[in-house]
Short mmCIF file of C-alpha atoms in Angstrom, two decimals:
data_model
loop_
_atom_site.label_atom_id
_atom_site.label_comp_id
_atom_site.label_asym_id
_atom_site.label_seq_id
_atom_site.Cartn_x
_atom_site.Cartn_y
_atom_site.Cartn_z
CA MET A 1 -16.37 9.04 -92.68
CA SER A 2 -17.11 5.72 -94.67
CA GLY A 3 -19.32 2.64 -94.55
CA ALA A 4 -17.66 0.19 -92.17
CA ALA A 5 -19.49 -1.37 -89.53
CA ILE A 6 -16.35 0.40 -87.63
CA GLU A 7 -14.04 2.93 -87.58
CA VAL A 8 -11.96 4.54 -85.39
CA ARG A 9 -9.68 7.68 -85.92
CA ASP A 10 -6.96 9.83 -83.52
CA LEU A 11 -7.96 8.22 -80.94
CA GLY A 12 -6.65 8.59 -77.00
CA TYR A 13 -7.45 7.58 -74.26
CA ARG A 14 -6.28 7.83 -70.93
CA VAL A 15 -7.49 6.38 -66.61
CA GLY A 16 -7.38 10.15 -65.12
CA ARG A 17 -4.41 11.73 -65.51
CA GLY A 18 -2.55 9.72 -65.98
CA ALA A 19 -0.07 8.70 -69.52
CA PHE A 20 -2.17 8.26 -72.57
CA GLU A 21 -2.73 3.76 -72.98
CA ILE A 22 -4.39 4.07 -76.35
CA ARG A 23 -2.55 7.50 -78.68
CA ASP A 24 -3.35 8.20 -82.51
CA LEU A 25 -5.25 5.12 -83.50
CA SER A 26 -7.25 4.80 -85.97
CA LEU A 27 -7.99 1.78 -88.11
CA THR A 28 -11.12 0.66 -90.09
CA VAL A 29 -13.51 -2.88 -89.80
CA PRO A 30 -14.89 -2.83 -93.27
CA THR A 31 -18.20 -4.45 -92.88
CA GLY A 32 -18.84 -8.07 -93.52
CA ALA A 33 -15.26 -9.03 -92.28
CA ILE A 34 -13.54 -11.39 -89.42
CA TYR A 35 -10.89 -9.03 -87.93
CA GLY A 36 -8.34 -10.53 -86.44
CA PHE A 37 -6.69 -7.75 -83.38
CA LEU A 38 -3.37 -8.56 -83.17
CA GLY A 39 -1.41 -8.22 -80.04
CA PRO A 40 0.87 -9.27 -76.81
CA ASN A 41 -1.17 -8.74 -73.52
CA GLY A 42 -0.57 -5.83 -72.43
CA SER A 43 -1.03 -3.93 -75.47
CA GLY A 44 -4.70 -1.95 -75.86
CA LYS A 45 -6.34 -3.99 -77.78
CA THR A 46 -9.79 -4.63 -74.39
CA THR A 47 -8.52 -1.01 -74.75
CA THR A 48 -9.75 -0.66 -77.00
CA ILE A 49 -13.28 -2.86 -76.96
CA ARG A 50 -14.16 -1.15 -74.09
CA LEU A 51 -14.13 1.89 -75.83
CA ILE A 52 -15.78 0.22 -79.68
CA LEU A 53 -18.39 -0.75 -77.40
CA GLY A 54 -18.53 2.64 -74.70
CA LEU A 55 -17.88 0.76 -71.71
CA ALA A 56 -15.04 3.18 -71.70
CA LYS A 57 -15.09 7.12 -72.80
CA GLN A 58 -12.09 8.14 -75.86
CA ALA A 59 -10.17 11.52 -74.13
CA SER A 60 -10.20 12.22 -77.52
CA GLY A 61 -10.70 11.16 -81.25
CA ARG A 62 -13.91 9.46 -82.81
CA ILE A 63 -16.21 6.61 -83.11
CA VAL A 64 -18.93 5.02 -85.13
CA VAL A 65 -20.32 1.92 -84.98
CA LEU A 66 -22.41 0.65 -86.46
CA GLY A 67 -22.95 4.15 -87.96
CA HIS A 68 -23.48 4.58 -84.02
CA GLU A 69 -21.40 7.73 -83.17
CA GLN A 70 -20.01 6.71 -79.20
CA PRO A 71 -19.93 6.19 -76.35
CA SER A 72 -22.98 8.79 -76.47
CA GLU A 73 -25.22 5.87 -79.18
CA GLY A 74 -24.10 2.63 -76.95
CA PRO A 75 -27.26 1.64 -76.57
CA ARG A 76 -28.02 1.77 -79.88
CA VAL A 77 -24.93 -0.11 -80.90
CA MET A 78 -25.25 -3.12 -78.10
CA ALA A 79 -28.87 -4.02 -79.79
CA ARG A 80 -26.87 -4.99 -82.72
CA THR A 81 -23.80 -6.18 -80.73
CA GLY A 82 -22.09 -9.58 -79.74
CA TYR A 83 -20.06 -9.36 -76.85
CA VAL A 84 -17.99 -11.48 -74.99
CA PRO A 85 -15.98 -10.31 -73.54
CA GLU A 86 -11.88 -11.85 -72.57
CA ARG A 87 -13.18 -12.02 -68.33
CA PRO A 88 -15.89 -14.12 -67.77
CA HIS A 89 -18.97 -11.28 -65.95
CA LEU A 90 -21.84 -13.11 -65.58
CA TYR A 91 -24.72 -13.78 -62.66
CA PRO A 92 -22.80 -17.05 -61.37
CA SER A 93 -26.58 -17.73 -59.16
CA LEU A 94 -28.72 -18.07 -62.46
CA THR A 95 -28.76 -21.11 -64.11
CA VAL A 96 -28.20 -21.68 -68.00
CA GLY A 97 -31.31 -21.11 -68.71
CA GLU A 98 -32.31 -18.13 -66.46
CA GLN A 99 -29.65 -16.38 -67.57
CA MET A 100 -30.66 -16.78 -70.79
CA ASP A 101 -33.92 -15.71 -70.12
CA PHE A 102 -32.21 -12.84 -68.55
CA HIS A 103 -30.35 -12.23 -71.47
CA ALA A 104 -33.60 -12.18 -74.02
CA SER A 105 -35.63 -9.96 -72.30
CA PHE A 106 -32.85 -7.11 -73.43
CA HIS A 107 -32.90 -8.66 -76.38
CA ALA A 108 -35.20 -7.68 -78.85
CA ARG A 109 -33.80 -9.80 -82.15
CA TRP A 110 -33.14 -12.94 -79.50
CA ASP A 111 -33.54 -16.11 -81.77
CA ALA A 112 -34.80 -18.91 -79.84
CA ALA A 113 -34.32 -21.21 -81.77
CA ARG A 114 -31.13 -20.91 -82.15
CA ALA A 115 -30.32 -20.62 -78.68
CA ALA A 116 -31.90 -24.53 -77.44
CA GLU A 117 -30.46 -25.29 -81.20
CA LEU A 118 -26.88 -24.05 -79.39
CA VAL A 119 -27.64 -25.81 -75.42
CA SER A 120 -27.83 -28.48 -77.29
CA GLN A 121 -24.99 -27.53 -79.97
CA PHE A 122 -22.43 -26.53 -76.91
CA GLY A 123 -23.45 -29.67 -74.40
CA LEU A 124 -25.28 -27.01 -71.62
CA ILE A 125 -27.36 -28.18 -69.70
CA ARG A 126 -30.03 -24.84 -68.80
CA GLY A 127 -30.69 -26.59 -64.95
CA GLN A 128 -27.01 -25.83 -64.04
CA ARG A 129 -25.93 -23.19 -62.71
CA ILE A 130 -23.29 -20.94 -63.78
CA GLY A 131 -21.21 -20.68 -60.85
CA SER A 132 -20.58 -25.02 -61.47
CA LEU A 133 -19.64 -24.20 -65.51
CA SER A 134 -16.19 -24.86 -66.43
CA LYS A 135 -13.61 -22.88 -68.17
CA GLY A 136 -15.24 -23.66 -71.92
CA GLU A 137 -18.27 -24.33 -70.68
CA THR A 138 -18.78 -20.86 -69.66
CA GLY A 139 -16.89 -20.41 -72.62
CA LYS A 140 -19.66 -21.44 -74.52
CA LEU A 141 -23.03 -20.25 -72.87
CA MET A 142 -21.19 -16.77 -73.72
CA MET A 143 -20.55 -17.11 -77.46
CA LEU A 144 -24.41 -19.30 -76.85
CA LEU A 145 -25.78 -15.33 -76.42
CA ALA A 146 -23.18 -13.40 -78.10
CA LEU A 147 -25.18 -15.60 -81.48
CA ALA A 148 -28.58 -15.74 -80.00
CA GLN A 149 -29.10 -12.45 -80.00
CA THR A 150 -28.45 -12.56 -84.10
CA PRO A 151 -25.91 -9.38 -84.02
CA ASP A 152 -24.20 -7.38 -86.89
CA LEU A 153 -21.60 -6.88 -85.15
CA LEU A 154 -19.75 -10.01 -83.04
CA VAL A 155 -16.94 -8.42 -80.34
CA LEU A 156 -15.24 -11.31 -79.37
CA ASP A 157 -12.68 -10.29 -77.18
CA GLU A 158 -10.73 -12.85 -76.44
CA PRO A 159 -12.48 -15.60 -76.32
CA THR A 160 -10.75 -19.18 -76.66
CA ASP A 161 -8.31 -17.36 -74.70
CA GLY A 162 -7.54 -20.70 -72.16
CA LEU A 163 -9.77 -22.94 -73.06
CA ASP A 164 -8.56 -26.19 -74.64
CA PRO A 165 -8.63 -27.51 -78.76
CA VAL A 166 -11.57 -29.22 -78.99
CA VAL A 167 -13.86 -26.23 -77.54
CA ARG A 168 -11.91 -23.23 -78.58
CA ARG A 169 -12.91 -24.78 -82.64
CA ASP A 170 -16.41 -25.65 -81.34
CA VAL A 171 -16.86 -22.30 -80.04
CA LEU A 172 -14.56 -20.75 -83.54
CA MET A 173 -17.52 -23.97 -85.70
CA ALA A 174 -20.12 -21.45 -84.77
CA VAL A 175 -18.74 -18.32 -84.82
CA LEU A 176 -17.94 -19.17 -88.80
CA GLU A 177 -21.59 -20.79 -88.81
CA TYR A 178 -23.43 -17.76 -87.70
CA VAL A 179 -20.79 -15.61 -90.48
CA SER A 180 -21.18 -17.45 -93.16
CA GLN A 181 -25.34 -17.59 -92.49
CA ARG A 182 -26.05 -13.56 -91.94
CA GLU A 183 -22.92 -11.97 -92.95
CA ALA A 184 -22.22 -10.33 -90.22
CA THR A 185 -19.23 -8.51 -89.15
CA VAL A 186 -16.57 -9.49 -86.89
CA PHE A 187 -14.13 -8.18 -84.64
CA ILE A 188 -11.73 -10.39 -82.69
CA SER A 189 -8.48 -10.38 -80.24
CA SER A 190 -6.46 -12.59 -79.91
CA HIS A 191 -2.37 -12.95 -78.53
CA LEU A 192 -2.94 -15.96 -80.41
CA VAL A 193 -1.41 -15.74 -84.04
CA HIS A 194 -2.37 -19.04 -85.34
CA GLU A 195 -5.68 -18.84 -84.00
CA LEU A 196 -6.27 -15.55 -85.93
CA GLU A 197 -4.85 -16.81 -89.39
CA ARG A 198 -7.16 -19.69 -90.23
CA VAL A 199 -10.30 -17.02 -89.69
CA CYS A 200 -9.62 -13.83 -90.32
CA ASP A 201 -9.24 -11.87 -93.64
CA TRP A 202 -8.26 -8.46 -92.12
CA VAL A 203 -5.56 -8.20 -89.33
CA GLY A 204 -4.60 -5.35 -87.47
CA VAL A 205 -1.63 -5.33 -85.57
CA MET A 206 -1.29 -3.04 -81.76
CA ASP A 207 1.66 -2.62 -79.35
CA ARG A 208 1.61 -0.16 -76.08
CA GLY A 209 -1.08 1.75 -76.83
CA ARG A 210 -0.92 1.59 -80.91
CA LEU A 211 -1.80 0.50 -84.07
CA VAL A 212 0.96 -0.76 -86.02
CA ALA A 213 -0.18 -2.14 -88.82
CA GLU A 214 -3.98 -2.77 -90.12
CA LEU A 215 -3.88 -5.36 -94.21
CA PRO A 216 -5.21 -7.49 -95.78
CA MET A 217 -4.92 -11.30 -94.55
CA HIS A 218 -3.80 -12.25 -97.53
CA THR A 219 -0.78 -9.39 -97.24
CA PHE A 220 0.57 -9.66 -94.10
CA LYS A 221 0.70 -13.73 -94.37
CA SER A 222 2.60 -12.92 -98.17
CA GLY A 223 3.93 -9.97 -97.73
CA ILE A 224 6.59 -10.58 -95.41
CA LYS A 225 10.13 -12.26 -95.94
CA ARG A 226 13.68 -13.24 -94.63
CA LEU A 227 15.22 -12.42 -96.48
CA ARG A 228 19.25 -14.52 -97.02
CA VAL A 229 21.69 -10.73 -98.88
CA SER A 230 25.82 -10.78 -99.74
CA GLU A 231 26.78 -8.45 -99.93
CA PRO A 232 25.37 -6.46 -99.52
CA PRO A 233 25.51 -2.28 -99.44
CA ALA A 234 26.18 0.10 -96.38
CA LEU A 235 24.07 2.05 -98.42
CA LEU A 236 20.49 0.94 -99.27
CA GLY A 237 18.87 4.70 -101.62
CA ASP A 238 15.96 3.86 -101.91
CA THR A 239 14.23 0.29 -101.38
CA PRO A 240 10.86 -0.66 -103.21
CA PHE A 241 9.95 -2.63 -100.72
CA VAL A 242 10.11 -1.42 -96.75
CA LEU A 243 12.68 -2.78 -94.01
CA LEU A 244 12.01 -4.06 -90.93
CA ALA A 245 14.73 -5.04 -90.16
CA ARG A 246 18.91 -5.80 -90.93
CA GLU A 247 21.11 -8.71 -89.23
CA THR A 248 24.66 -9.49 -89.77
CA GLY A 249 25.14 -12.91 -89.87
CA ASP A 250 28.05 -15.18 -90.75
CA GLY A 251 31.00 -13.79 -93.27
CA SER A 252 29.37 -10.26 -94.83
CA ALA A 253 25.97 -12.23 -95.25
CA GLU A 254 22.82 -10.49 -94.69
CA SER A 255 19.58 -11.42 -93.61
CA TRP A 256 16.60 -8.57 -93.94
CA LEU A 257 12.86 -8.66 -92.72
CA VAL A 258 11.22 -7.00 -95.02
CA ARG A 259 7.00 -5.80 -95.66
CA GLY A 260 5.59 -5.83 -99.55
CA TRP A 261 8.20 -8.04 -101.11
CA GLN A 262 6.91 -8.75 -104.51
CA PRO A 263 9.44 -10.94 -106.03
CA PRO A 264 10.35 -8.20 -109.52
CA MET A 265 11.79 -6.22 -106.37
CA ARG A 266 14.41 -9.37 -107.08
CA GLN A 267 16.50 -6.71 -109.06
CA TYR A 268 16.65 -3.87 -106.62
CA PHE A 269 20.44 -6.04 -105.76
CA ASP A 270 21.61 -6.67 -108.88
CA GLY A 271 21.01 -2.71 -109.08
CA VAL A 272 23.02 -2.65 -105.90
CA GLY A 273 25.47 -5.01 -106.80
CA ALA A 274 24.31 -7.46 -103.63
CA ASN A 275 23.19 -10.52 -104.06
CA LEU A 276 19.87 -12.21 -102.78
CA ARG A 277 20.66 -15.98 -102.13
CA GLU A 278 17.44 -17.22 -100.43
CA VAL A 279 13.73 -15.31 -99.44
CA ILE A 280 12.10 -17.11 -95.73
CA ASP A 281 8.64 -16.92 -96.34
CA LEU A 282 8.02 -15.97 -92.72
CA ASP A 283 4.16 -18.33 -91.07
CA LEU A 284 1.62 -15.85 -89.45
CA GLU A 285 3.84 -15.83 -86.17
CA GLU A 286 6.89 -15.35 -87.80
CA GLY A 287 5.77 -12.67 -89.42
CA PHE A 288 3.81 -11.01 -86.03
CA VAL A 289 5.99 -11.66 -83.94
CA GLU A 290 9.74 -9.42 -86.49
CA LEU A 291 6.71 -6.38 -86.93
CA LEU A 292 6.42 -5.61 -82.90
CA ARG A 293 10.10 -6.26 -83.17
CA SER A 294 10.91 -4.21 -85.71
CA ALA A 295 8.49 -1.50 -84.05
CA ARG A 296 9.97 -1.51 -80.88
CA GLN A 297 13.00 -0.94 -82.76
CA PRO A 298 12.12 1.29 -86.61
CA ARG A 299 14.70 0.31 -89.49
CA ALA A 300 18.35 -1.41 -88.41
CA MET B 1 -37.44 -6.76 -69.05
CA PHE B 2 -38.87 -5.05 -65.11
CA ARG B 3 -39.69 -9.39 -64.93
CA SER B 4 -35.68 -10.45 -65.75
CA ILE B 5 -34.56 -7.96 -63.46
CA LEU B 6 -37.17 -9.39 -60.61
CA TYR B 7 -36.33 -12.45 -60.62
CA THR B 8 -32.47 -11.69 -60.40
CA GLN B 9 -33.34 -9.73 -57.11
CA TRP B 10 -35.64 -12.25 -56.21
CA LYS B 11 -33.22 -14.69 -55.90
CA TRP B 12 -29.73 -13.16 -54.44
CA ALA B 13 -32.20 -12.15 -51.20
CA ARG B 14 -34.83 -14.57 -51.05
CA VAL B 15 -33.38 -16.19 -48.24
CA ALA B 16 -32.98 -13.01 -46.81
CA LEU B 17 -36.28 -12.07 -47.66
CA LEU B 18 -37.34 -14.50 -46.41
CA VAL B 19 -35.97 -14.53 -42.91
CA ILE B 20 -37.13 -11.21 -43.14
CA ALA B 21 -41.24 -11.75 -43.90
CA VAL B 22 -40.76 -14.45 -40.71
CA ALA B 23 -39.57 -10.97 -38.06
CA ALA B 24 -42.22 -9.26 -39.85
CA VAL B 25 -44.60 -10.91 -39.16
CA ALA B 26 -42.90 -12.26 -34.81
CA VAL B 27 -42.25 -8.37 -33.80
CA PRO B 28 -45.74 -6.65 -33.39
CA VAL B 29 -47.19 -11.01 -32.66
CA GLY B 30 -43.60 -11.16 -29.27
CA SER B 31 -44.08 -7.53 -29.14
CA VAL B 32 -48.31 -8.33 -28.27
CA ARG B 33 -47.26 -11.67 -26.30
CA ALA B 34 -44.54 -9.27 -23.98
CA ILE B 35 -46.85 -7.63 -22.03
CA GLY B 36 -48.84 -10.24 -21.24
CA GLY B 37 -50.71 -11.88 -24.68
CA VAL B 38 -54.44 -12.30 -25.37
CA VAL B 39 -55.06 -9.58 -22.03
CA ILE B 40 -53.00 -6.74 -20.39
CA SER B 41 -51.06 -8.22 -17.86
CA THR B 42 -49.16 -5.43 -16.84
CA SER B 43 -50.22 -1.46 -16.01
CA VAL B 44 -50.89 0.75 -18.83
CA GLY B 45 -47.80 2.24 -18.42
CA ASP B 46 -45.56 -0.35 -18.80
CA ALA B 47 -47.91 -2.16 -21.10
CA LEU B 48 -46.90 1.27 -23.59
CA ASN B 49 -43.29 1.26 -21.91
CA THR B 50 -42.16 -1.95 -23.34
CA MET B 51 -43.64 -1.19 -26.51
CA ARG B 52 -41.33 1.14 -27.20
CA VAL B 53 -39.09 -1.03 -26.32
CA TRP B 54 -40.59 -3.10 -29.08
CA SER B 55 -39.86 -1.10 -31.74
CA VAL B 56 -36.34 -0.45 -31.72
CA LEU B 57 -37.03 -3.90 -33.17
CA TYR B 58 -39.53 -2.30 -35.91
CA VAL B 59 -36.07 0.41 -36.98
CA LEU B 60 -33.93 -2.03 -36.89
CA LEU B 61 -35.57 -4.37 -39.26
CA ALA B 62 -36.87 -1.53 -42.09
CA ALA B 63 -32.68 -0.60 -41.91
CA LEU B 64 -31.72 -4.22 -42.04
CA ALA B 65 -34.23 -5.19 -45.01
CA GLY B 66 -33.11 -1.61 -46.97
CA LEU B 67 -29.78 -3.15 -46.58
CA ILE B 68 -30.39 -6.25 -47.62
CA LEU B 69 -31.90 -4.97 -50.70
CA ALA B 70 -29.76 -2.59 -51.70
CA ILE B 71 -26.45 -4.91 -51.13
CA SER B 72 -28.57 -8.05 -53.04
CA ALA B 73 -29.38 -5.48 -55.86
CA TRP B 74 -25.60 -4.44 -56.93
CA ALA B 75 -23.15 -7.24 -55.49
CA ALA B 76 -23.11 -9.93 -58.72
CA ASP B 77 -23.59 -6.52 -61.15
CA GLN B 78 -20.28 -6.12 -59.23
CA ARG B 79 -18.88 -8.63 -59.30
CA GLY B 80 -17.79 -8.72 -62.41
CA HIS B 81 -17.83 -5.58 -62.42
CA HIS B 82 -20.50 -3.89 -63.84
CA VAL B 83 -18.88 -5.37 -67.60
CA TYR B 84 -22.92 -7.62 -68.13
CA ALA B 85 -24.75 -4.74 -67.37
CA LEU B 86 -22.80 -2.36 -69.63
CA SER B 87 -22.82 -4.03 -72.32
CA LEU B 88 -27.14 -4.97 -71.99
CA PRO B 89 -28.51 -2.88 -74.81
CA VAL B 90 -29.97 -0.18 -72.45
CA PRO B 91 -29.09 3.75 -71.51
CA ARG B 92 -27.23 3.22 -67.68
CA TRP B 93 -30.01 5.87 -66.18
CA HIS B 94 -32.58 2.86 -68.09
CA TYR B 95 -31.07 -0.38 -65.87
CA VAL B 96 -30.95 1.37 -62.72
CA LEU B 97 -33.84 3.08 -62.89
CA LEU B 98 -34.92 -0.89 -63.50
CA ARG B 99 -32.54 -2.65 -60.94
CA PHE B 100 -33.83 0.40 -57.81
CA ALA B 101 -37.63 -0.19 -58.93
CA ALA B 102 -36.57 -3.75 -58.56
CA GLY B 103 -35.97 -3.18 -55.20
CA LEU B 104 -38.67 -1.82 -54.04
CA ALA B 105 -40.68 -4.09 -55.06
CA LEU B 106 -39.48 -6.91 -52.77
CA LEU B 107 -39.22 -4.03 -50.11
CA LEU B 108 -43.78 -4.35 -50.44
CA VAL B 109 -43.60 -8.20 -49.63
CA PRO B 110 -41.76 -7.31 -45.52
CA ALA B 111 -43.93 -4.59 -44.98
CA LEU B 112 -46.86 -6.17 -46.09
CA LEU B 113 -45.92 -8.61 -43.57
CA VAL B 114 -45.43 -5.65 -40.99
CA TRP B 115 -48.87 -4.97 -41.88
CA LEU B 116 -50.30 -7.95 -41.88
CA GLY B 117 -48.31 -9.46 -38.47
CA ALA B 118 -49.57 -5.27 -36.88
CA LEU B 119 -52.83 -7.01 -37.29
CA ILE B 120 -53.21 -10.14 -36.23
CA ALA B 121 -51.15 -9.19 -33.23
CA SER B 122 -54.25 -5.80 -32.71
CA ALA B 123 -56.91 -9.22 -33.47
CA ILE B 124 -55.49 -11.24 -30.61
CA VAL B 125 -54.90 -8.37 -28.31
CA VAL B 126 -57.70 -7.14 -25.23
CA LEU B 127 -56.95 -3.43 -25.38
CA PRO B 128 -58.71 -1.18 -21.81
CA ALA B 129 -59.79 2.10 -22.10
CA GLY B 130 -57.82 5.27 -23.38
CA LEU B 131 -55.28 2.61 -25.67
CA ALA B 132 -55.37 1.42 -29.35
CA THR B 133 -53.51 -0.38 -32.31
CA TYR B 134 -52.56 0.98 -35.10
CA PRO B 135 -51.60 -1.21 -37.88
CA GLY B 136 -51.42 0.98 -41.52
CA ALA B 137 -49.89 4.35 -39.86
CA LEU B 138 -47.12 1.18 -38.10
CA ALA B 139 -47.14 -0.77 -41.54
CA LEU B 140 -46.72 2.47 -43.58
CA ARG B 141 -44.69 3.81 -41.12
CA TRP B 142 -42.33 0.81 -41.88
CA LEU B 143 -42.23 1.25 -45.86
CA LEU B 144 -41.42 4.51 -45.07
CA ALA B 145 -38.15 4.20 -43.26
CA ALA B 146 -37.18 1.16 -45.27
CA PHE B 147 -38.19 2.56 -47.83
CA VAL B 148 -35.17 5.64 -47.12
CA ALA B 149 -32.76 2.70 -45.99
CA TYR B 150 -33.20 1.27 -49.14
CA ALA B 151 -32.45 4.14 -51.14
CA LEU B 152 -29.39 5.34 -49.52
CA PHE B 153 -27.57 2.08 -48.88
CA PHE B 154 -28.25 1.52 -53.04
CA ALA B 155 -26.84 4.58 -54.00
CA ILE B 156 -23.87 3.54 -51.95
CA SER B 157 -23.64 -0.18 -53.38
CA SER B 158 -24.42 0.85 -56.47
CA GLY B 159 -20.98 3.69 -56.92
CA THR B 160 -17.52 2.13 -57.40
CA ALA B 161 -15.75 0.71 -53.46
CA ARG B 162 -15.04 5.00 -53.55
CA THR B 163 -17.55 6.16 -53.32
CA ALA B 164 -18.24 4.24 -50.37
CA GLY B 165 -14.62 4.82 -48.80
CA LEU B 166 -15.61 8.83 -48.86
CA VAL B 167 -18.89 8.34 -47.04
CA LEU B 168 -17.02 5.61 -44.74
CA GLY B 169 -14.36 8.88 -44.65
CA VAL B 170 -17.24 11.45 -43.77
CA ILE B 171 -18.46 8.78 -40.83
CA ALA B 172 -14.65 9.10 -39.25
CA GLY B 173 -14.11 12.66 -40.14
CA ILE B 174 -17.22 14.05 -37.78
CA VAL B 175 -16.32 10.97 -35.00
CA ALA B 176 -12.24 12.22 -35.88
CA ALA B 177 -13.91 16.16 -35.39
CA ASP B 178 -15.72 15.61 -31.98
CA LEU B 179 -13.24 14.01 -31.07
CA MET B 180 -10.77 16.50 -30.99
CA LEU B 181 -13.10 18.90 -29.82
CA ALA B 182 -13.51 17.06 -26.35
CA LEU B 183 -9.04 16.64 -26.43
CA MET B 184 -9.58 20.16 -26.15
CA ASP B 185 -12.07 20.70 -23.54
CA GLN B 186 -14.49 21.39 -25.97
CA PRO B 187 -17.97 20.54 -26.54
CA ALA B 188 -18.15 17.66 -28.79
CA VAL B 189 -21.01 19.19 -31.23
CA VAL B 190 -19.91 18.11 -34.33
CA ILE B 191 -21.69 14.72 -34.28
CA GLU B 192 -25.27 15.59 -32.04
CA PHE B 193 -25.60 19.10 -35.11
CA VAL B 194 -25.43 15.76 -37.51
CA VAL B 195 -27.56 14.47 -35.57
CA SER B 196 -29.99 17.05 -35.37
CA LYS B 197 -30.08 18.46 -38.89
CA PHE B 198 -30.69 14.15 -39.63
CA PHE B 199 -32.61 12.48 -37.64
CA GLU B 200 -34.89 15.74 -36.14
CA TRP B 201 -37.66 17.12 -39.05
CA PRO B 202 -36.78 18.42 -41.38
CA GLY B 203 -33.79 15.58 -41.10
CA VAL B 204 -34.13 13.09 -44.41
CA PHE B 205 -33.71 10.11 -41.03
CA GLU B 206 -36.66 11.52 -38.96
CA VAL B 207 -38.50 8.66 -40.17
CA PHE B 208 -36.28 5.71 -38.26
CA THR B 209 -37.26 8.14 -35.55
CA GLY B 210 -40.96 8.98 -33.20
CA ARG B 211 -43.08 6.78 -31.85
CA TRP B 212 -43.04 3.37 -33.41
CA MET B 213 -45.96 2.42 -31.67
CA LEU B 214 -47.97 -0.97 -32.59
CA ILE B 215 -49.75 -0.24 -29.06
CA ASP B 216 -50.66 3.77 -27.34
CA VAL B 217 -53.14 5.99 -26.56
#
């Protein structure tokens, strides 16, 4: 396997003898990338993250994180990985300060000065019990713990889910600030597409236990278009783009959803006797929704 | 690392530990007061019988201390489905060992207080000829019994709800088997057999039986 921060090949996972929750999943997270892991609720994002971190054992396939095989080298990976899980997992009876001290005692690279800075930046109080923190404060504390251990890899599972916009911005800003200073790799899962659009340079889309797309964010954003086509041919032949969906519109016009679109591809329509009337840019969320729809009902 | 683990377990168990600590001193002193205080006011036979009755409290206290420290070692991790513990950069066996050792260290506190209470009780009582106090042996026995209880409950509570259910299921099965035998007019020997295997030498719970006497011949 290459020197990617995370490399997953042919991953399969199931609980007991049940059906596979994850099937033939392969993904690559380049070192230094901010990789957005998109997918609807229940698509298998959290399970994949748990497998990547060695918190669960795969039924098949291979996972290498920061050069270490998983799950056998889990502790080595966790020593270099900051993890913010989907649900709060800290000890509610401890205070913020006690939880920080506890966490620091397990992490040799703990940066006490940075931790103190983040306490002040996030407006946390060291003496406050974790059980009495609001959802936003708990999210900030989890992010603080992950960042102050100076990881090479940050794995964030829906880190801003349920947080208000101000807290969400604070948390994401802290991540971006850290990445700019340390050149760390970030693997961030979310179903909030717009949130990832602003920060990620790679995106992987998960649906029903399968990775349905993995590409650079700019390709994802610019390559998915909706085309208005009049007088479309019955038989398409070889298209220079990937036709994800084909819907009939008014009269003889059709709406095509395509991936991999580039302007010179207009010539294709002249060749088949069709008329390309309009090329519509889709934002990331529309692209994401259409991608999922096409993955579930391939080719119109 | 160990200090952090010890601190968390101390924090989670400290109220219960305080109650156990008070009881650890109170039981030996109370047992001496029950036979008349400074000068024994009952016959030697009655005094030994009273000591035997009070000895049950040591057994209960040891089991309770083991149970509370074992539960408190895992309760917080279980609430978070062990996600935090699993995400720490230590092998699982290492983490379990740290939690176990921390609970064991905390168990020394009530054991020392049992010893202290027994020493105080021994110092204040004037015994007739033929009787003697055994504070050291009593405290050591208490520590051993508490350790056995702690180890058992630690193992159960470190597992999943399924593990606990399995243990309860086995116990229920034993009771059910005895009831079935009783209904068929057969001698109900299953519980007796299990008890003899576990509570008689070399059974692991043998330490809970026998003489827990501060004052004995």
